[in-house]
Amino acid sequence: SYLYYCAGDFENCLKSAEDVVSESQELISKNPPAEIRKIERERLADALLYIGFYYEYKNDSANTTKYYLEALSTAKQDGYTQGERDYYMNAGAFAKKHGNYAMALDLYEAGRKIALQMDQKGGDFKFLLNESNVYFDMGDYPRALELALTSMQKGEALKNHEGLQGCYAEVGSIYAEMNQDDNAMKYFQKALKSCENDGNLMAVSMMLNNIGALYYQMKEYDKALASMKRSLAIREKHKDKYGISNCYVNIGTCFISMGKNDSAEFYLNKALALKREMNDVNGICNVANDIAQLYIKTNRINDAEKILLEAEKLGAVLKSNDMNRRTYENLAKLYEVKKDFVFKKGPLFTNVLLADEIN
């Protein structure tokens, strides 16, 4: 299951995990010796967690929650502390992804305490980093920076290169949001150098994207584009469709700022095609909105309307308030350009943006 998960093959990850669940449950039902039962419960807990990963990939919140809770319950039965720790790590990430920041912090804190019990010297540094990331998403950058720097210090003491790469990247991202570009670049470059030294090409690609985004923020578009294209080359070599599609989005957005609308449309449409191929609903909605904004900018109003109405329908499935808000904001701009004041609100339209703009 682990190998399939790392390869992004979620269907085979699910099948493998379900096979383990079946085997382990059968062995446990035969009341084996305590040591064997403990081993099988550990296997069962891990397999249930991977099934949860599968359903999270499928955007199935109910089943994700169900299997994460089953994994935790199973891990607790025979004192499988590593399984408990892993549950809190992944459940916290799931809560954060869905915007439940208070729950995410509670879950991470519970996991951090278990991690410290397992390793007093700094076993909690990854949890501190994740808590930092929650505060980052909440916009509390001073608290995020405090936690990220604490995590980084523990990671340096442990000489955990992989973990430190995440710390450097997080610190760089926080400084970027605080408009401290020099500090942001310093930590992004530290992360990039560490990733290159370890030969971790996928992490190199991620850091190149971060550096490209920072150059973009600094309006140094040529440098941004060069960094983004280096990242894309790595993703293409590894046939990472999700990463490739995100690189296309970044490059397309950069071309928009450079005033190269044809190139922007080319890359954004390539991104949209890949998102559709992967059935990445959230990604489809995001890119559809990017393309719609380009169409509105270039006065292709009918094309913009068509793609935004597609995003609206998908938004009803996604049930993401932030995404739906973005779609309706763009629809509002579109209908204002059309001077079509009979704006047919969809079932999820909850704001009065258009009325405010018209008034």
CSV table of C-alpha atoms in Angstrom, one decimal:
chain,number,residue,atom,x,y,z
A,1,SER,CA,0.0,0.0,0.0
A,2,TYR,CA,2.8,2.4,0.9
A,3,LEU,CA,4.6,1.9,-2.4
A,4,TYR,CA,1.4,2.4,-4.4
A,5,TYR,CA,0.6,5.5,-2.3
A,6,CYS,CA,4.0,7.0,-3.0
A,7,ALA,CA,3.6,6.3,-6.7
A,8,GLY,CA,0.2,8.0,-6.7
A,9,ASP,CA,-1.6,4.7,-7.7
A,10,PHE,CA,-4.5,5.1,-5.4
A,11,GLU,CA,-6.7,2.4,-6.9
A,12,ASN,CA,-4.0,-0.3,-6.2
A,13,CYS,CA,-3.2,1.3,-2.9
A,14,LEU,CA,-6.9,0.7,-1.9
A,15,LYS,CA,-6.9,-2.8,-3.2
A,16,SER,CA,-3.7,-3.7,-1.3
A,17,ALA,CA,-4.9,-2.1,1.9
A,18,GLU,CA,-8.3,-3.9,1.7
A,19,ASP,CA,-6.4,-7.2,1.2
A,20,VAL,CA,-4.4,-6.5,4.4
A,21,VAL,CA,-7.6,-5.6,6.3
A,22,SER,CA,-9.2,-8.9,5.3
A,23,GLU,CA,-6.1,-11.0,6.2
A,24,SER,CA,-5.5,-9.3,9.5
A,25,GLN,CA,-9.1,-9.4,10.7
A,26,GLU,CA,-9.2,-13.1,9.9
A,27,LEU,CA,-6.0,-13.8,11.8
A,28,ILE,CA,-7.1,-11.7,14.8
A,29,SER,CA,-10.5,-13.5,14.9
A,30,LYS,CA,-8.6,-16.8,15.5
A,31,ASN,CA,-7.3,-15.4,18.9
A,32,PRO,CA,-3.6,-15.8,18.2
A,33,PRO,CA,-0.8,-15.3,20.8
A,34,ALA,CA,-0.5,-11.7,22.1
A,35,GLU,CA,2.6,-10.9,20.1
A,36,ILE,CA,1.0,-12.0,16.8
A,37,ARG,CA,-2.2,-10.2,17.6
A,38,LYS,CA,-0.2,-7.0,18.3
A,39,ILE,CA,1.6,-7.2,14.9
A,40,GLU,CA,-1.7,-7.9,13.1
A,41,ARG,CA,-3.4,-4.9,14.8
A,42,GLU,CA,-0.5,-2.7,13.7
A,43,ARG,CA,-0.9,-3.9,10.1
A,44,LEU,CA,-4.6,-3.4,10.3
A,45,ALA,CA,-4.3,0.1,11.7
A,46,ASP,CA,-1.9,1.1,8.9
A,47,ALA,CA,-4.1,-0.4,6.2
A,48,LEU,CA,-7.2,1.4,7.5
A,49,LEU,CA,-5.2,4.6,7.4
A,50,TYR,CA,-4.3,4.0,3.7
A,51,ILE,CA,-7.9,3.3,2.9
A,52,GLY,CA,-8.6,6.7,4.5
A,53,PHE,CA,-6.0,8.2,2.2
A,54,TYR,CA,-7.8,6.8,-0.8
A,55,TYR,CA,-11.1,8.3,0.2
A,56,GLU,CA,-9.5,11.6,0.9
A,57,TYR,CA,-8.1,11.5,-2.6
A,58,LYS,CA,-11.6,10.9,-3.8
A,59,ASN,CA,-12.9,13.9,-1.8
A,60,ASP,CA,-15.2,11.5,0.1
A,61,SER,CA,-15.2,13.2,3.6
A,62,ALA,CA,-17.5,10.7,5.2
A,63,ASN,CA,-15.5,7.6,4.4
A,64,THR,CA,-12.2,9.4,5.1
A,65,THR,CA,-13.4,10.3,8.6
A,66,LYS,CA,-14.7,6.8,9.1
A,67,TYR,CA,-11.5,5.0,8.2
A,68,TYR,CA,-9.3,7.5,10.1
A,69,LEU,CA,-11.3,6.9,13.2
A,70,GLU,CA,-11.1,3.1,12.7
A,71,ALA,CA,-7.4,3.4,12.4
A,72,LEU,CA,-7.1,5.3,15.6
A,73,SER,CA,-9.3,2.9,17.5
A,74,THR,CA,-7.4,-0.1,16.2
A,75,ALA,CA,-4.0,1.5,17.1
A,76,LYS,CA,-5.1,2.2,20.6
A,77,GLN,CA,-6.2,-1.4,21.3
A,78,ASP,CA,-2.7,-2.8,21.7
A,79,GLY,CA,-0.8,0.4,22.5
A,80,TYR,CA,0.4,1.0,18.9
A,81,THR,CA,1.8,4.5,19.7
A,82,GLN,CA,3.3,5.0,16.2
A,83,GLY,CA,-0.1,4.3,14.7
A,84,GLU,CA,-1.7,6.8,17.0
A,85,ARG,CA,0.9,9.4,16.2
A,86,ASP,CA,0.4,8.8,12.4
A,87,TYR,CA,-3.4,9.0,12.8
A,88,TYR,CA,-3.2,12.5,14.5
A,89,MET,CA,-0.8,13.7,11.8
A,90,ASN,CA,-3.1,12.7,8.9
A,91,ALA,CA,-6.3,13.6,10.6
A,92,GLY,CA,-4.9,17.0,11.4
A,93,ALA,CA,-4.0,17.5,7.8
A,94,PHE,CA,-7.5,16.4,6.8
A,95,ALA,CA,-9.1,18.9,9.2
A,96,LYS,CA,-6.8,21.7,8.0
A,97,LYS,CA,-7.6,20.9,4.3
A,98,HIS,CA,-11.3,21.4,5.1
A,99,GLY,CA,-10.7,24.7,6.9
A,100,ASN,CA,-11.4,23.3,10.4
A,101,TYR,CA,-8.4,25.0,11.9
A,102,ALA,CA,-9.3,24.6,15.6
A,103,MET,CA,-9.8,20.8,15.2
A,104,ALA,CA,-6.5,20.6,13.2
A,105,LEU,CA,-4.6,22.3,16.0
A,106,ASP,CA,-6.2,20.0,18.6
A,107,LEU,CA,-5.3,16.9,16.6
A,108,TYR,CA,-1.7,18.0,15.9
A,109,GLU,CA,-1.2,18.9,19.6
A,110,ALA,CA,-2.4,15.4,20.6
A,111,GLY,CA,0.0,13.8,18.2
A,112,ARG,CA,2.8,16.1,19.3
A,113,LYS,CA,2.5,14.8,22.9
A,114,ILE,CA,2.7,11.2,21.7
A,115,ALA,CA,5.7,12.0,19.5
A,116,LEU,CA,7.5,13.6,22.5
A,117,GLN,CA,6.8,10.5,24.5
A,118,MET,CA,8.5,8.4,21.7
A,119,ASP,CA,11.4,10.8,21.4
A,120,GLN,CA,12.0,13.4,24.1
A,121,LYS,CA,14.8,15.1,22.1
A,122,GLY,CA,12.7,16.5,19.4
A,123,GLY,CA,10.2,13.9,18.1
A,124,ASP,CA,7.6,16.6,17.9
A,125,PHE,CA,9.3,18.9,15.4
A,126,LYS,CA,7.1,17.8,12.5
A,127,PHE,CA,4.0,18.5,14.5
A,128,LEU,CA,5.3,21.9,15.4
A,129,LEU,CA,5.8,22.5,11.7
A,130,ASN,CA,2.3,21.4,10.9
A,131,GLU,CA,0.9,23.6,13.6
A,132,SER,CA,2.9,26.5,12.0
A,133,ASN,CA,1.2,25.7,8.7
A,134,VAL,CA,-2.3,26.0,10.3
A,135,TYR,CA,-1.5,29.4,11.7
A,136,PHE,CA,-0.1,30.3,8.3
A,137,ASP,CA,-3.4,29.5,6.7
A,138,MET,CA,-5.2,31.5,9.4
A,139,GLY,CA,-3.1,34.5,8.6
A,140,ASP,CA,-1.4,34.6,12.0
A,141,TYR,CA,2.1,34.9,10.6
A,142,PRO,CA,4.0,35.9,13.8
A,143,ARG,CA,2.7,32.7,15.5
A,144,ALA,CA,3.4,30.7,12.4
A,145,LEU,CA,7.0,32.0,12.3
A,146,GLU,CA,7.6,31.3,16.0
A,147,LEU,CA,6.5,27.7,15.6
A,148,ALA,CA,8.4,27.2,12.4
A,149,LEU,CA,11.6,28.5,13.8
A,150,THR,CA,11.2,26.3,16.9
A,151,SER,CA,10.6,23.3,14.6
A,152,MET,CA,13.7,24.3,12.6
A,153,GLN,CA,15.9,24.4,15.7
A,154,LYS,CA,14.8,21.0,16.7
A,155,GLY,CA,15.3,19.6,13.2
A,156,GLU,CA,18.8,21.1,13.1
A,157,ALA,CA,19.7,19.4,16.4
A,158,LEU,CA,18.4,16.1,15.1
A,159,LYS,CA,20.2,16.6,11.7
A,160,ASN,CA,17.0,15.6,10.0
A,161,HIS,CA,17.7,16.9,6.5
A,162,GLU,CA,14.3,16.0,5.0
A,163,GLY,CA,12.4,17.5,7.9
A,164,LEU,CA,14.6,20.6,7.7
A,165,GLN,CA,13.8,21.1,4.1
A,166,GLY,CA,10.1,21.5,5.1
A,167,CYS,CA,11.1,23.9,7.9
A,168,TYR,CA,13.2,26.1,5.6
A,169,ALA,CA,10.4,26.2,3.0
A,170,GLU,CA,7.8,27.1,5.7
A,171,VAL,CA,9.9,29.9,7.1
A,172,GLY,CA,10.5,31.2,3.6
A,173,SER,CA,6.8,31.1,2.8
A,174,ILE,CA,6.0,33.0,6.0
A,175,TYR,CA,8.6,35.7,5.3
A,176,ALA,CA,7.2,36.0,1.7
A,177,GLU,CA,3.7,36.6,3.1
A,178,MET,CA,5.2,39.2,5.5
A,179,ASN,CA,6.8,40.9,2.4
A,180,GLN,CA,10.3,40.2,3.7
A,181,ASP,CA,11.5,39.1,0.3
A,182,ASP,CA,15.2,38.9,1.1
A,183,ASN,CA,14.6,36.6,4.1
A,184,ALA,CA,12.1,34.5,2.1
A,185,MET,CA,14.7,34.0,-0.7
A,186,LYS,CA,17.4,33.1,1.8
A,187,TYR,CA,15.3,30.2,3.3
A,188,PHE,CA,14.0,29.1,-0.1
A,189,GLN,CA,17.6,28.8,-1.3
A,190,LYS,CA,18.6,26.9,1.8
A,191,ALA,CA,15.8,24.5,1.2
A,192,LEU,CA,16.7,24.1,-2.5
A,193,LYS,CA,20.3,23.5,-1.8
A,194,SER,CA,19.4,20.8,0.8
A,195,CYS,CA,17.0,19.1,-1.6
A,196,GLU,CA,19.6,19.1,-4.3
A,197,ASN,CA,22.3,17.7,-2.0
A,198,ASP,CA,19.9,14.8,-1.1
A,199,GLY,CA,19.0,14.2,-4.7
A,200,ASN,CA,15.3,14.7,-3.9
A,201,LEU,CA,14.2,15.9,-7.3
A,202,MET,CA,10.5,16.2,-6.4
A,203,ALA,CA,11.4,18.5,-3.5
A,204,VAL,CA,13.7,20.4,-5.8
A,205,SER,CA,10.8,21.0,-8.1
A,206,MET,CA,8.6,22.2,-5.3
A,207,MET,CA,11.3,24.6,-4.1
A,208,LEU,CA,11.8,25.9,-7.7
A,209,ASN,CA,8.0,26.7,-7.7
A,210,ASN,CA,8.3,28.6,-4.4
A,211,ILE,CA,11.3,30.6,-5.7
A,212,GLY,CA,9.4,31.2,-9.0
A,213,ALA,CA,6.4,32.5,-7.0
A,214,LEU,CA,8.6,34.8,-5.0
A,215,TYR,CA,10.2,36.2,-8.1
A,216,TYR,CA,6.6,36.7,-9.4
A,217,GLN,CA,5.7,38.5,-6.2
A,218,MET,CA,8.8,40.7,-6.8
A,219,LYS,CA,7.6,41.3,-10.4
A,220,GLU,CA,10.8,39.8,-11.8
A,221,TYR,CA,8.8,37.8,-14.3
A,222,ASP,CA,11.7,36.4,-16.4
A,223,LYS,CA,13.4,34.9,-13.4
A,224,ALA,CA,10.0,33.6,-12.2
A,225,LEU,CA,9.3,31.9,-15.5
A,226,ALA,CA,12.8,30.4,-15.7
A,227,SER,CA,12.4,28.8,-12.2
A,228,MET,CA,8.9,27.6,-13.0
A,229,LYS,CA,10.0,25.9,-16.2
A,230,ARG,CA,12.9,24.1,-14.4
A,231,SER,CA,10.3,22.8,-12.0
A,232,LEU,CA,8.1,21.7,-14.9
A,233,ALA,CA,10.9,19.8,-16.5
A,234,ILE,CA,11.4,17.7,-13.3
A,235,ARG,CA,7.6,17.0,-13.0
A,236,GLU,CA,7.5,15.9,-16.7
A,237,LYS,CA,10.5,13.6,-16.2
A,238,HIS,CA,8.6,11.9,-13.4
A,239,LYS,CA,5.3,11.9,-15.2
A,240,ASP,CA,3.7,13.6,-12.2
A,241,LYS,CA,0.4,14.8,-13.7
A,242,TYR,CA,-0.8,16.7,-10.7
A,243,GLY,CA,2.6,18.5,-10.4
A,244,ILE,CA,2.7,19.1,-14.2
A,245,SER,CA,-0.8,20.7,-14.1
A,246,ASN,CA,0.1,23.0,-11.3
A,247,CYS,CA,3.3,24.1,-13.1
A,248,TYR,CA,1.2,24.9,-16.1
A,249,VAL,CA,-1.1,27.1,-14.0
A,250,ASN,CA,1.9,28.9,-12.5
A,251,ILE,CA,3.5,29.5,-15.9
A,252,GLY,CA,0.1,30.6,-17.4
A,253,THR,CA,-0.4,33.1,-14.6
A,254,CYS,CA,3.1,34.5,-15.1
A,255,PHE,CA,2.4,35.0,-18.8
A,256,ILE,CA,-0.7,36.9,-17.9
A,257,SER,CA,1.3,39.4,-15.9
A,258,MET,CA,3.8,39.6,-18.7
A,259,GLY,CA,1.0,40.6,-21.1
A,260,LYS,CA,1.5,37.5,-23.2
A,261,ASN,CA,-2.2,36.4,-23.2
A,262,ASP,CA,-1.9,33.7,-26.0
A,263,SER,CA,0.9,31.9,-24.1
A,264,ALA,CA,-1.1,32.2,-20.9
A,265,GLU,CA,-4.2,30.7,-22.5
A,266,PHE,CA,-2.1,27.9,-24.0
A,267,TYR,CA,-0.7,26.8,-20.6
A,268,LEU,CA,-3.9,27.3,-18.6
A,269,ASN,CA,-5.8,25.1,-21.1
A,270,LYS,CA,-3.1,22.4,-20.8
A,271,ALA,CA,-3.6,22.6,-17.1
A,272,LEU,CA,-7.4,22.3,-17.4
A,273,ALA,CA,-7.1,19.3,-19.7
A,274,LEU,CA,-4.9,17.5,-17.1
A,275,LYS,CA,-7.2,18.4,-14.2
A,276,ARG,CA,-10.1,17.0,-16.1
A,277,GLU,CA,-8.2,13.8,-16.9
A,278,MET,CA,-7.5,13.3,-13.2
A,279,ASN,CA,-11.0,14.3,-12.2
A,280,ASP,CA,-9.5,16.9,-9.9
A,281,VAL,CA,-12.7,18.8,-9.2
A,282,ASN,CA,-11.1,21.5,-7.0
A,283,GLY,CA,-8.3,22.0,-9.6
A,284,ILE,CA,-10.8,22.2,-12.5
A,285,CYS,CA,-12.7,24.9,-10.7
A,286,ASN,CA,-9.5,26.9,-9.9
A,287,VAL,CA,-8.2,26.7,-13.4
A,288,ALA,CA,-11.6,27.5,-14.9
A,289,ASN,CA,-11.7,30.7,-12.9
A,290,ASP,CA,-8.2,31.6,-14.0
A,291,ILE,CA,-9.1,31.1,-17.6
A,292,ALA,CA,-12.4,33.0,-17.2
A,293,GLN,CA,-10.5,36.0,-15.7
A,294,LEU,CA,-8.2,35.9,-18.8
A,295,TYR,CA,-11.3,35.8,-21.1
A,296,ILE,CA,-12.9,38.7,-19.3
A,297,LYS,CA,-9.7,40.7,-19.6
A,298,THR,CA,-9.6,40.0,-23.4
A,299,ASN,CA,-13.3,40.6,-23.8
A,300,ARG,CA,-14.2,37.0,-24.7
A,301,ILE,CA,-17.4,37.3,-22.6
A,302,ASN,CA,-19.3,34.3,-24.0
A,303,ASP,CA,-16.3,32.0,-23.5
A,304,ALA,CA,-15.9,33.3,-20.0
A,305,GLU,CA,-19.6,32.7,-19.2
A,306,LYS,CA,-19.4,29.1,-20.5
A,307,ILE,CA,-16.4,28.1,-18.4
A,308,LEU,CA,-17.7,29.8,-15.3
A,309,LEU,CA,-21.1,28.1,-15.5
A,310,GLU,CA,-19.1,24.8,-15.6
A,311,ALA,CA,-17.3,25.8,-12.5
A,312,GLU,CA,-20.6,26.7,-10.8
A,313,LYS,CA,-22.0,23.2,-11.4
A,314,LEU,CA,-18.8,21.6,-10.1
A,315,GLY,CA,-18.9,23.9,-7.1
A,316,ALA,CA,-22.2,22.4,-6.1
A,317,VAL,CA,-20.4,19.1,-5.8
A,318,LEU,CA,-17.3,20.4,-4.2
A,319,LYS,CA,-19.2,22.4,-1.5
A,320,SER,CA,-16.2,24.7,-1.0
A,321,ASN,CA,-17.3,28.2,0.1
A,322,ASP,CA,-14.0,29.8,-0.9
A,323,MET,CA,-14.2,28.2,-4.4
A,324,ASN,CA,-17.8,29.1,-4.9
A,325,ARG,CA,-17.2,32.6,-3.7
A,326,ARG,CA,-14.5,33.0,-6.3
A,327,THR,CA,-16.7,31.7,-9.1
A,328,TYR,CA,-19.6,34.0,-8.2
A,329,GLU,CA,-17.2,37.0,-7.9
A,330,ASN,CA,-16.1,36.3,-11.5
A,331,LEU,CA,-19.6,35.8,-12.6
A,332,ALA,CA,-20.6,39.1,-11.1
A,333,LYS,CA,-17.7,40.8,-13.0
A,334,LEU,CA,-18.8,39.1,-16.1
A,335,TYR,CA,-22.4,40.1,-15.9
A,336,GLU,CA,-21.4,43.6,-15.0
A,337,VAL,CA,-19.4,43.8,-18.2
A,338,LYS,CA,-22.4,42.4,-20.1
A,339,LYS,CA,-24.6,44.9,-18.3
A,340,ASP,CA,-26.9,41.9,-17.6
A,341,PHE,CA,-28.5,42.9,-14.3
A,342,VAL,CA,-30.8,39.9,-14.3
A,343,PHE,CA,-28.2,37.8,-12.7
A,344,LYS,CA,-29.6,34.3,-12.1
A,345,LYS,CA,-28.2,33.2,-8.8
A,346,GLY,CA,-27.2,29.6,-8.5
A,347,PRO,CA,-28.2,27.5,-5.5
A,348,LEU,CA,-25.0,28.3,-3.7
A,349,PHE,CA,-25.0,32.0,-4.2
A,350,THR,CA,-25.0,33.6,-0.8
A,351,ASN,CA,-23.5,37.0,-1.1
A,352,VAL,CA,-24.8,40.3,-2.6
A,353,LEU,CA,-21.6,41.2,-4.4
A,354,LEU,CA,-23.4,41.9,-7.7
A,355,ALA,CA,-26.0,44.1,-6.1
A,356,ASP,CA,-23.3,46.0,-4.2
A,357,GLU,CA,-21.4,46.6,-7.5
A,358,ILE,CA,-24.5,47.7,-9.4
A,359,ASN,CA,-25.6,50.1,-6.6
